[in-house]
Structure formats: structure tokens, C-alpha cells
Coordinates of C-alpha atoms in Angstrom, one line a residue:
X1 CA 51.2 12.4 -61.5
X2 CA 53.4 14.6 -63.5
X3 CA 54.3 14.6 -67.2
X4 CA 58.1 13.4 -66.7
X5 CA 59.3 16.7 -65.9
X6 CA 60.9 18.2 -62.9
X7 CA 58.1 20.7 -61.1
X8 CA 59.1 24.1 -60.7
X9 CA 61.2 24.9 -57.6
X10 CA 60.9 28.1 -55.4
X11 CA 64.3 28.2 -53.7
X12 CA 64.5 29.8 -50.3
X13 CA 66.0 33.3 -50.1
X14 CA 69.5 33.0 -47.9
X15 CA 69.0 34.7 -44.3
X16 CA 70.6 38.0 -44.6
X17 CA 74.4 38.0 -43.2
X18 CA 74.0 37.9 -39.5
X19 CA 70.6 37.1 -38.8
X20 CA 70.9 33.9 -37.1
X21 CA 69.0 32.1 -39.6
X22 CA 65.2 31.4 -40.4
X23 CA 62.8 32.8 -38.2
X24 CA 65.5 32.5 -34.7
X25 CA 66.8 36.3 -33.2
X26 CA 70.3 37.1 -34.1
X27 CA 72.9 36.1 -32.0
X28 CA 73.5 32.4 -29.9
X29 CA 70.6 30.9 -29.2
X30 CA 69.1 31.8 -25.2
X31 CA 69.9 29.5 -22.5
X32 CA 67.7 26.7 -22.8
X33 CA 67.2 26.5 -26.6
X34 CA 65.0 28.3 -29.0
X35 CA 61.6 29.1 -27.8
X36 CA 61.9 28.1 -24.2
X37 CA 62.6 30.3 -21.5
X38 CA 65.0 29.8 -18.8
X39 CA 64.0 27.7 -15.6
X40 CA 64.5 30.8 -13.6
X41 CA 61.7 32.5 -15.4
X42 CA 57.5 31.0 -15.4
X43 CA 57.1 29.1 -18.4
X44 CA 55.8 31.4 -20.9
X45 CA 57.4 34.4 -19.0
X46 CA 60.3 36.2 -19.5
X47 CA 63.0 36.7 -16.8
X48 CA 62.9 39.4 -14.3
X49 CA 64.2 42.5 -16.2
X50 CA 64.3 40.9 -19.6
X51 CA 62.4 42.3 -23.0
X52 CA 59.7 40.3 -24.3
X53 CA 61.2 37.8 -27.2
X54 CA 59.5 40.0 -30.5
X55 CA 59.4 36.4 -32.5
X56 CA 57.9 34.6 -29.8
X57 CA 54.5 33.1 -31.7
X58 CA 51.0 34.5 -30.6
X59 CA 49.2 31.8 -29.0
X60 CA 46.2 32.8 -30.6
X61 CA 48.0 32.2 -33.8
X62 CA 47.7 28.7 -34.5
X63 CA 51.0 26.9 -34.2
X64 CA 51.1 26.3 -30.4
X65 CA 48.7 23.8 -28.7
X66 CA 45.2 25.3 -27.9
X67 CA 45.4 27.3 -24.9
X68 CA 42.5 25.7 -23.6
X69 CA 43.0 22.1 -24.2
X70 CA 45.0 21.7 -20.6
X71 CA 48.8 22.0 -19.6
X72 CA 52.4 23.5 -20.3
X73 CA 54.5 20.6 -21.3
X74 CA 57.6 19.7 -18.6
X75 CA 60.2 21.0 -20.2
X76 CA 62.8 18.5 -18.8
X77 CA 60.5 15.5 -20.1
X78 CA 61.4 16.7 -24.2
X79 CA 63.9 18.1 -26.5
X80 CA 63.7 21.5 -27.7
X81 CA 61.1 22.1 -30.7
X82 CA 63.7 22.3 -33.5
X83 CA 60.6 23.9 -35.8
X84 CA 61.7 27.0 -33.1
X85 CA 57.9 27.2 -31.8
X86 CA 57.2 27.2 -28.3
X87 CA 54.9 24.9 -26.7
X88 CA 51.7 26.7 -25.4
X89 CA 51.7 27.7 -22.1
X90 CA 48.4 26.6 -21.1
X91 CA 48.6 29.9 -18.4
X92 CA 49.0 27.8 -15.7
X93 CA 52.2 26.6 -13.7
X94 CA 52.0 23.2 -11.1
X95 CA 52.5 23.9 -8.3
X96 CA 54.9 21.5 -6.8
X97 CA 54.0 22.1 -3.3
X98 CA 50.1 21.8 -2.9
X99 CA 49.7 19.3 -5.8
X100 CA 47.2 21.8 -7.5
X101 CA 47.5 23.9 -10.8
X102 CA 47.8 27.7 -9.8
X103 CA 48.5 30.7 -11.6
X104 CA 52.1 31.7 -11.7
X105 CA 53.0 34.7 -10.0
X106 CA 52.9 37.8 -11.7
X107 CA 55.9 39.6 -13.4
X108 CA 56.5 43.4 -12.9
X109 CA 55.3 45.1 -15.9
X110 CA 53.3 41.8 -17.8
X111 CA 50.1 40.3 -17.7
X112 CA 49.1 37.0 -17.4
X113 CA 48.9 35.0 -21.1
X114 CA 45.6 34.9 -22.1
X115 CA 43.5 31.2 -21.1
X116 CA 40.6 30.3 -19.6
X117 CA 40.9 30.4 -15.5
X118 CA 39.2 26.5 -15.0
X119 CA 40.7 25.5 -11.7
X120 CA 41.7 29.1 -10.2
X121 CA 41.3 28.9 -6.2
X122 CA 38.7 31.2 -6.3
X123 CA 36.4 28.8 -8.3
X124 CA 37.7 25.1 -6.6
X125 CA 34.1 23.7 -4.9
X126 CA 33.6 23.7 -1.5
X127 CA 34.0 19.8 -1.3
X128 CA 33.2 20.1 2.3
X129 CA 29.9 21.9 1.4
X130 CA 29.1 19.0 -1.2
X131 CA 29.4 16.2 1.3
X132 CA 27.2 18.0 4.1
X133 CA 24.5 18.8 1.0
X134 CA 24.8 14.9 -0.1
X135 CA 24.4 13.3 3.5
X136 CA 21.8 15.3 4.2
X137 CA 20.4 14.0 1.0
X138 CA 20.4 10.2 2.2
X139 CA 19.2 11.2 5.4
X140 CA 16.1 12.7 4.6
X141 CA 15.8 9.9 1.9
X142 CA 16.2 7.3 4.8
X143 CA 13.6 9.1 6.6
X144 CA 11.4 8.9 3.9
X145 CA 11.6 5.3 3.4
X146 CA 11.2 4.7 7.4
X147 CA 8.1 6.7 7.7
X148 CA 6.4 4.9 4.5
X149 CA 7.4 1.4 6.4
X150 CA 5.3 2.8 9.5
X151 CA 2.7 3.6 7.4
X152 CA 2.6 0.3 5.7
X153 CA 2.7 -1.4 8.3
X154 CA 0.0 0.5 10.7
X155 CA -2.0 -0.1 8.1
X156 CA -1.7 -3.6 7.5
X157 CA -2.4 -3.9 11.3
X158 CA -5.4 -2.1 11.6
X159 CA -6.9 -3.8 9.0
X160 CA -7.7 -7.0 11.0
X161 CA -9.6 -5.3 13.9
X162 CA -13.0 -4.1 14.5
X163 CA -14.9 -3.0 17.2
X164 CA -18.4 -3.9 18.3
X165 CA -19.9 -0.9 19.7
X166 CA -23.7 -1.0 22.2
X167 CA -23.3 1.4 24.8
X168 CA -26.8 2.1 26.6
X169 CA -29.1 2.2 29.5
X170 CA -30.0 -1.7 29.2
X171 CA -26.3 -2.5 29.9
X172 CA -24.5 -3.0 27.0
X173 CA -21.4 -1.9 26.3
X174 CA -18.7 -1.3 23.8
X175 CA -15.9 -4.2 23.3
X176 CA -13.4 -4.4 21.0
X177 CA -13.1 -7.5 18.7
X178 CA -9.8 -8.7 16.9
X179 CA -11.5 -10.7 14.4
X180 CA -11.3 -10.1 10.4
X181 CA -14.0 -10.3 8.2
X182 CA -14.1 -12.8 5.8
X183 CA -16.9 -11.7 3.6
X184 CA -16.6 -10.8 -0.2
X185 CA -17.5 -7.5 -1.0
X186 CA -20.5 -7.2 -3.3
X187 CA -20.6 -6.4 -6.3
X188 CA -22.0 -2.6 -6.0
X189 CA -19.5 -1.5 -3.3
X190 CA -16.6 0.7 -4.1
X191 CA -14.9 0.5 -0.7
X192 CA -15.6 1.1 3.1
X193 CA -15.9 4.9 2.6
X194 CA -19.3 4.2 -0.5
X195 CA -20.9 1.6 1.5
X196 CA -24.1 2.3 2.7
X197 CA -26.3 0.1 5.6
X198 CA -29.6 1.5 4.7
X199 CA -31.9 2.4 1.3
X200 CA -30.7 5.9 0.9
X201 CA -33.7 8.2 2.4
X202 CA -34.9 6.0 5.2
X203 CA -32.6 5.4 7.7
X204 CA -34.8 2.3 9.4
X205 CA -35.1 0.3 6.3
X206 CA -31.4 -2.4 5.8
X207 CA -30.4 -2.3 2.2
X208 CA -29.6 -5.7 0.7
X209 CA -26.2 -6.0 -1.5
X210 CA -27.4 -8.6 -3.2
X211 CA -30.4 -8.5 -3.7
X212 CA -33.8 -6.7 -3.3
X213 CA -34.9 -7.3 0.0
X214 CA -34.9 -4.5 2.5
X215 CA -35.1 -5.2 6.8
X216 CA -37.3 -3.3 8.4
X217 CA -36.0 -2.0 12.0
X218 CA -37.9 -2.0 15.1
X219 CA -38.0 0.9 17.5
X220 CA -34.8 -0.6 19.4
X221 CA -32.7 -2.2 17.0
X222 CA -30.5 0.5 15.3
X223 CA -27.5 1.1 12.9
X224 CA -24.2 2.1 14.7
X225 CA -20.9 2.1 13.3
X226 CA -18.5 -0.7 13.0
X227 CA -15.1 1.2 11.8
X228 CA -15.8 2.4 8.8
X229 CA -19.3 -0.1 8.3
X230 CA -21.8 -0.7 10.5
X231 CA -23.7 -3.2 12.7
X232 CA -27.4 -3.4 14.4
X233 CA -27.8 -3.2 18.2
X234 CA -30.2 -4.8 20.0
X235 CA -31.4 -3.4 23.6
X236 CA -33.0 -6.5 24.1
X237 CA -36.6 -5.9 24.5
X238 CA -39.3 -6.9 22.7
X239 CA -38.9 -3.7 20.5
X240 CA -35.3 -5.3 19.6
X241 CA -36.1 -6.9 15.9
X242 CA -36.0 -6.3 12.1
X243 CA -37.7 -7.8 9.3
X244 CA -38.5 -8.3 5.4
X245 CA -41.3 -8.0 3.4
X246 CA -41.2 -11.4 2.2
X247 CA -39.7 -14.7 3.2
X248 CA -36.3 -15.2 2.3
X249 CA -35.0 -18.4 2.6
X250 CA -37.0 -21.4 0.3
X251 CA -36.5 -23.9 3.6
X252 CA -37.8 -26.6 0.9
X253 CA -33.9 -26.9 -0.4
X254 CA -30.0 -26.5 0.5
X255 CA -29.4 -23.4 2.2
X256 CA -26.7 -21.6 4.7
X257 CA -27.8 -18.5 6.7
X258 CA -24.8 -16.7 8.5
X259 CA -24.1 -13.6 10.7
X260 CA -21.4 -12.5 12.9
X261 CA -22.7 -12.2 16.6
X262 CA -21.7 -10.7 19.5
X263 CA -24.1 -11.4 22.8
X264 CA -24.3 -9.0 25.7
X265 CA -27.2 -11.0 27.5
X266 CA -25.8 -13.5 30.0
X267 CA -28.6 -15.7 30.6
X268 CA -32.2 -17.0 28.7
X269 CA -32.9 -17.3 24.6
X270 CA -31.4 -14.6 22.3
X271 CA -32.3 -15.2 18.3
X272 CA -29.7 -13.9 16.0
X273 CA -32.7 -14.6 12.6
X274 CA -35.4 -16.4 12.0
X275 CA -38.1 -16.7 9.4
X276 CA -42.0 -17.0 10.0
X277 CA -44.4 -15.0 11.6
X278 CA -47.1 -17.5 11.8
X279 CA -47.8 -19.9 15.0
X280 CA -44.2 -21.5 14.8
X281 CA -41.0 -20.4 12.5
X282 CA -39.7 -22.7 10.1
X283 CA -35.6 -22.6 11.5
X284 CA -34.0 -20.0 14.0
X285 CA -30.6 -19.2 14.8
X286 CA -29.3 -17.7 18.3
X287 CA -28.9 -19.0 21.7
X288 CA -30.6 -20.7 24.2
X289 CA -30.1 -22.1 27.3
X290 CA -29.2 -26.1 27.6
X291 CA -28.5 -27.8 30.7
X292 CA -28.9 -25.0 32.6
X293 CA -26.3 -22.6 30.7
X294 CA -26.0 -20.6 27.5
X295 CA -25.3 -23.0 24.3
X296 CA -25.2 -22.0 20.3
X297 CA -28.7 -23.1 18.3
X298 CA -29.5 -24.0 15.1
X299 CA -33.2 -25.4 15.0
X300 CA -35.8 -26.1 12.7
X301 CA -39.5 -27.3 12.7
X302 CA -41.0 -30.0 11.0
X303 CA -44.6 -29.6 11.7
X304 CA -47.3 -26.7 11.4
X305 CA -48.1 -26.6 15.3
X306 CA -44.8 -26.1 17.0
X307 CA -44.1 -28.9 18.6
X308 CA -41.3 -29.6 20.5
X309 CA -41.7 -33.8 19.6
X310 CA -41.3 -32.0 15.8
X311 CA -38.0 -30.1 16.5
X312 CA -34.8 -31.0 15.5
X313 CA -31.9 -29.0 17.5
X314 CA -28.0 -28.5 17.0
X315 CA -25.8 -27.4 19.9
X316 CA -23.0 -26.4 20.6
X317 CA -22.2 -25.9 24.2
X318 CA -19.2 -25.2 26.7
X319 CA -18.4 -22.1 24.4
X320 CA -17.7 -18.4 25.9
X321 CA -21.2 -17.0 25.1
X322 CA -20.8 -13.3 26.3
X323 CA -19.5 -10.6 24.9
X324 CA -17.2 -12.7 22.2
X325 CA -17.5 -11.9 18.7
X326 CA -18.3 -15.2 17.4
X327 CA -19.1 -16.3 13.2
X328 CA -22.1 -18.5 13.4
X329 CA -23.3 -20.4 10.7
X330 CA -25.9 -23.1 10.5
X331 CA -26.5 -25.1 7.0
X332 CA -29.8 -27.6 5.8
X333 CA -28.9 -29.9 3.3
X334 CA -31.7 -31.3 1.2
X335 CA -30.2 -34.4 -0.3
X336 CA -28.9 -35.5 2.8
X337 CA -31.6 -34.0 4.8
X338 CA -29.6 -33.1 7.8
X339 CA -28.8 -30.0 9.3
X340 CA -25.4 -28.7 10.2
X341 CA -24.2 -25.6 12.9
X342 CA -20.6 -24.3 12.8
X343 CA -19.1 -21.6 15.4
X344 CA -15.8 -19.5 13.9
X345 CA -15.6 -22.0 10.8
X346 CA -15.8 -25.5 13.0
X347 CA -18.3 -27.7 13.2
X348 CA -20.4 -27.9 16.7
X349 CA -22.7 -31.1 15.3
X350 CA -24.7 -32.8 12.6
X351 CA -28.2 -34.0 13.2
X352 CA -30.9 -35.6 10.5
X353 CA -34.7 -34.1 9.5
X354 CA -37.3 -34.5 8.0
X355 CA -38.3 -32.2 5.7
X356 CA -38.9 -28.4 7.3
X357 CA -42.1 -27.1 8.0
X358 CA -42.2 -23.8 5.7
X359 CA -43.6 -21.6 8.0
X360 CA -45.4 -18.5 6.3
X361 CA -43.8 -14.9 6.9
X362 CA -40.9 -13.3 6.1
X363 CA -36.9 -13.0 7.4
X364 CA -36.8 -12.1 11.1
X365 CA -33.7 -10.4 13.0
X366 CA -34.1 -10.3 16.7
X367 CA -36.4 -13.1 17.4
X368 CA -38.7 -15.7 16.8
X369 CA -42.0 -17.0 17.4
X370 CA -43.0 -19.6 19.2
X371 CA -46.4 -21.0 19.8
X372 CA -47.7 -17.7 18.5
X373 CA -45.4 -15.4 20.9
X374 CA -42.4 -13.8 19.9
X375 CA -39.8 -14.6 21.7
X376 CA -35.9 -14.3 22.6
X377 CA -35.4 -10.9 21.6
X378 CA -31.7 -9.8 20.7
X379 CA -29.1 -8.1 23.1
X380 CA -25.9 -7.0 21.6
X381 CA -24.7 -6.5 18.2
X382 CA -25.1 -8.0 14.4
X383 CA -23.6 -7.8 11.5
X384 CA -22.6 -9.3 7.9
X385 CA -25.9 -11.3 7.6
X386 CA -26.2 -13.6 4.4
X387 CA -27.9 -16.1 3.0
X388 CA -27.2 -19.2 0.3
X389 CA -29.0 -21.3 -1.6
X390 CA -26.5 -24.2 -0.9
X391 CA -25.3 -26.5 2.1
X392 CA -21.9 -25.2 3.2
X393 CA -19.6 -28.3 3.7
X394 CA -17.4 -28.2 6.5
X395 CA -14.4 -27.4 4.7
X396 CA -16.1 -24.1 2.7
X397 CA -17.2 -23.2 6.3
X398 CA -13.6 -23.0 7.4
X399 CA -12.6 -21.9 4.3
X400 CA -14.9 -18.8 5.0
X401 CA -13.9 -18.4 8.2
X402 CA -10.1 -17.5 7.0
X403 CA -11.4 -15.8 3.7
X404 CA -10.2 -18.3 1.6
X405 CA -13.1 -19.7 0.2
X406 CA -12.1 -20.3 -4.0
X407 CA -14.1 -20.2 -5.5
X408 CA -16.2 -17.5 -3.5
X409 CA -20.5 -18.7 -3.4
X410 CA -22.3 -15.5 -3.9
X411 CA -25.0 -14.9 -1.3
X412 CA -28.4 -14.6 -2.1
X413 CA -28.9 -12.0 0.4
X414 CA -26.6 -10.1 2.3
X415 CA -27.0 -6.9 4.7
X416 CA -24.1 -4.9 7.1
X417 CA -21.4 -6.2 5.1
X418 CA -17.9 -5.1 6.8

């Protein structure tokens, strides 16, 4: 705003008589117009033998373009600056040629303009060097990623194959077995590596997973390894058994007993468990020869004396009985007061009882007595022994056999888990 008045004025002083006018060099103006050189010359430079233009601005000064900000301005693409300052040369003339930015050649007697050197040849990257760097880069990140897939996978396979292992002087031998386990793991074991067979401190005495109930093991029965678990092998002599303290199964109700077998013996009666220790045992597991050949058992008693008119049997025969892993398991069930045998999850026959004689004396592995003798004594190797207090039906008993049985029974008893 102003008061109405004119502001003061601060004329101009006239350019002295031949100066050529404000701020330009006496005389016509250089070819080319103010402030740019010839095309003969660089931009920025002067021509070959000429003095250096004395008005020329600084670049430093502040009226040209920041030396560092990029390029010189074509010349040809604008009209000369009338304000007579020339455009900054940004130090660096294209190079028509190699379609790169290189330094101008240098004048006799001047120095390059001052400006950062950001794409002199002596600094361009070694592209070439780059590439090798980056595809050696997604090689070894390729290899990475194969070797991991290996890994995965050799792991994946070996984790559905054990071996059963019995090497000694009565024949036995070791075999492998491509069979998975399909047992939970209980509840105390943090993996293959912290799983122990036996009560820490006595290397003859099972420990139980589940429970309390320790197996003693005869002379010739003994822990070997099964991967990273283990297993019990039989020689098959009467020295060839384990047992517990106390009985283990209440024969009275349901129950399932189960144990992963594999027989070296190719003929007579081999007991995978029992229970009893009296004249007769109550039930006994194993195999025994019908019709003249080897055949899967489940059988119980039904009275004190052992008779065989008080016997009830379950077979399953035509089966390959030597040295095949095989899953036994053989149910009672107390409402329906049968009893049931399945071999690797399928079901070899049902047959009705009466109720079962509850023979007195504890689990037995290895044997069983009969008519006060102990008999069929083990040859070849156990493990993942369990019992239930329930009737498996015949779907849990194939759902156990894959290890998908949801929801999961937990065992009562359980010893050599793998």
C-alpha cells in the first residue's frame, strides 16, 4: 500500500560513452551472442588462442545453474540469455560419438571449470564385473535351496523305516523292516534322542511310559537298538522271557494288549505276552502251530486247571510267519464277551467266551505256562508293547495301524515305544 504518492525512484546511471552498455564488453557482441562461446570452442571454454572473457560470471557465484545439478544446455535448442549470463557449464561436454558424458579436452594454458567428476571413465562400474558377482549370487542361492530339498526330503524318507536287529549264535539274524510306527508318544518323552527302554540304573529292568510297572528281563532276553529306540531279543530258550511284579491286565473287563512282532523261529509255539504264573495263564498272545504250520494266537482260559475243553482260540493262518515285522493285536470285550485278534490293523476272526479264568501272577514276555510248565519261549524281536482297558473295534484297530486313530486311547501300560 502506499500513501498516494509516487515512491522514490533510483534512476540508472547512463553506461559511459563506448562501453557497450550494462554489464556486456565493449565493442559488437562475439559471435554467437553474449555469454556463449563460439561452436568451435568447448562450451565454457574459450577458443584456441583467445583471452578469457573478464565479465564472464563465476559459477560459484550464484547466477548460473548449480554446477552439480547435471548438464550444459544445447546451445542450438535456445535463444541467447538476453539477462547476458551464461548457462553453467556443468564441466562436462556429450560426447556425440560414444553416447556417454566425457570431459572436454583440455585447452593449452586453462583448467578444467570446477564440478564434481560423477561419471568420469575412470569411475564408470565394471558392469561386466556386476553381472558375474550377481549370477554367481543366484547360483549359490539355487544350490542352497536344492541341497535343503535333499535334506527334506531324505528325511521324510527315513522316517518310515526301522530295522529289527538279533544277530547271534541261536540263528537269528538282522532284517530290515519298512514299517512305521503308529504309536503315540507318551507323555514324558521329549523325542527319540531322551527316550529311555529301561529304569535309569538297571539295565535289566523295562521302564513303563505310562505307568508304574517295570519288566524284569531274563538272562536271554535283552535291549538292542531299534534306530534311534529299541527292542528285546529273544534267543529262544527257556532263559528268553521278561516279567512284572504284578499282574497287569484285570482279564475281568474290556481290554486290548498289543506288540509289534517279528519271529525268527520257523516252526513250534513262540509267545509274544502272557499273564499268569500259576498252573494255566489267563490269555496268551504268540504263535502256534495249527494244521501242521505256523498260525497267529490269541487265547484265553476259562477254567482254573488248563483245560484244553476250557480254551477258546483265535487264528489267523496262511500268513508269512518268519521273519516279517507284523502288528498283532488281540482284544476281549466284556459286554459282548467275545474275543477278537487282528494282524497289521485287519481282523483275522471273532469267537465268543465265557468269562476268563484270572489266572494269579503277573505280565509275562516270552512265554507262558501251561499245565504248570512254561512254555513257547520267544525267538526274534519285540517291541512297542501296550496295554488298554478297552475293546479295540475293528475300525480303531486299522485306525492304529495307519496312525490315525482320533481320538488317540492312552495305554494303560506301555514299554519299547519307537
Amino acid at each position: 500500500m502506499t500513501d498516494g504518492t509516487n515512491p522514490p525512484s533510483h534512476p540508472q546511471p547512463e553506461p559511459a560513452p563506448g562501453s557497450g552498455g550494462y554489464g556486456f564488453p565493449p565493442g559488437p557482441p562475439a559471435q554467437g551472442g553474449y555469454g556463449y562461446p563460439t561452436p568451435s570452442a568447448g562450451y565454457g571454454y574459450p577458443q584456441t588462442g583467445q583471452q578469457p572473457n573478464p565479465y564472464q560470471q563465476d559459477p560459484g557465484g550464484g547466477y548460473p545453474q548449480d554446477a552439480g545439478g547435471g548438464y550444459q544446455q544445447d546451445p542450438g535448442s535456445y535463444p541467447p540469455d538476453p539477462g547476458g549470463y551464461q548457462q553453467d557449464p556443468g564441466g562436462y561436454q556429450q560426447d556425440a560419438g560414444a553416447g556417454q558424458w566425457a570431459p572436454p579436452p583440455a585447452q593449452p594454458g586453462f583448467t578444467r571449470l570446477a564440478g564434481p567428476d560423477l561419471l568420469g571413465a575412470s569411475q564408470q562400474p565394471d558392469w561386466e564385473a556386476m553381472a558375474d558377482r550377481s549370477a554367481a549370487e543366484r547360483r549359490k542361492k539355487r544350490l542352497w535351496m536344492l541341497g535343503g530339498g535333499v535334506t527334506v526330503l531324505a528325511l521324510l524318507a527315513g522316517g518310515g523305516t526301522f530295522f529289527l536287529l538279533g544277530g547271534d549264535e541261536d540263528g537269528q539274524d538282522a532284517q530290515p523292516a519298512n514299517s512305521a510306527s503308529a504309536s503315540p508318544e507318551p507323555d514324558d518323552s521329549k523325542g527319540p534322542a531322551a527316550y529311555t527302554a529301561t529304569v535309569a540304573g538297571d539295565d535289566t529292568l523295562l521302564r513303563d511310559s505310562y505307568g508304574s510297572m517295570g519288566i524284569r528281563l531274563g538272562p536271554d532276553l535283552k535291549v538292542g537298538p531299534l534306530g534311534k529306540r529299541f527292542q528285546v531279543i529273544g534267543k529262544g530258550n527257556g532263559n528268553s522271557w521278561g516279567q512284572s511284579a504284578e499282574p497287569v491286565v484285570d482279564v475281568t473287563k474290556s481290554f486290548t494288549v498289543t506288540a509289534r512282532a517279528y519271529n525268527s523261529a520257523a516252526k513250534g509255539s513262540r509267545i509274544i505276552m502272557s499273564q499268569g504264573d500259576g498252573e494255566s495263564f489267563s490269555f496268551e498272545l504268540g504263535v502256534n502251530e495249527v494244521n501242521g504250520k505256523q498260525a497267529w494266537i490269541f487265547r484265553v482260559q476259562t477254567g482254573d486247571k488248563g483245560a484244553a475243553a476250557t480254551t477258546r482260540t483265535v487264528t489267523a493262518e496262511g500268513l508269512s510267519m518268519v521273519k516279517t515285522p507284523t502288528l498283532l493285536m488281540a482284544t476281549y470285550d466284556a459286554e459282548k464277551k467275545a474275543i477278537a485278534l487282528y494282524v497289521d490293523g485287519k481282523k483275522a476272526g471273532e469267537t465268543p467266551v465265557p468269562p476268563i479264568w484270572q489266572a494269579p501272577g503277573p505280565l509275562q514276555l516270552g512265554r507262558s505256562k501251561h499245565h504248570n510248565i512254561w512254555t513257547g519261549p520267544w525267538q526274534g524281536a519285540l517291541h512297542s508293547i501296550k496295554t488298554y482297558d478297552m475293546a479295540f473295534t475293528e475300525e480303531q484297530a486299522a485306525g492304529y495301524k495307519e496312525g490315525k486313530l482320533e481320538p488317540s486311547p492312552k495305554p494303560t501300560h506301555a514299554w519299547l515305544l519307537t
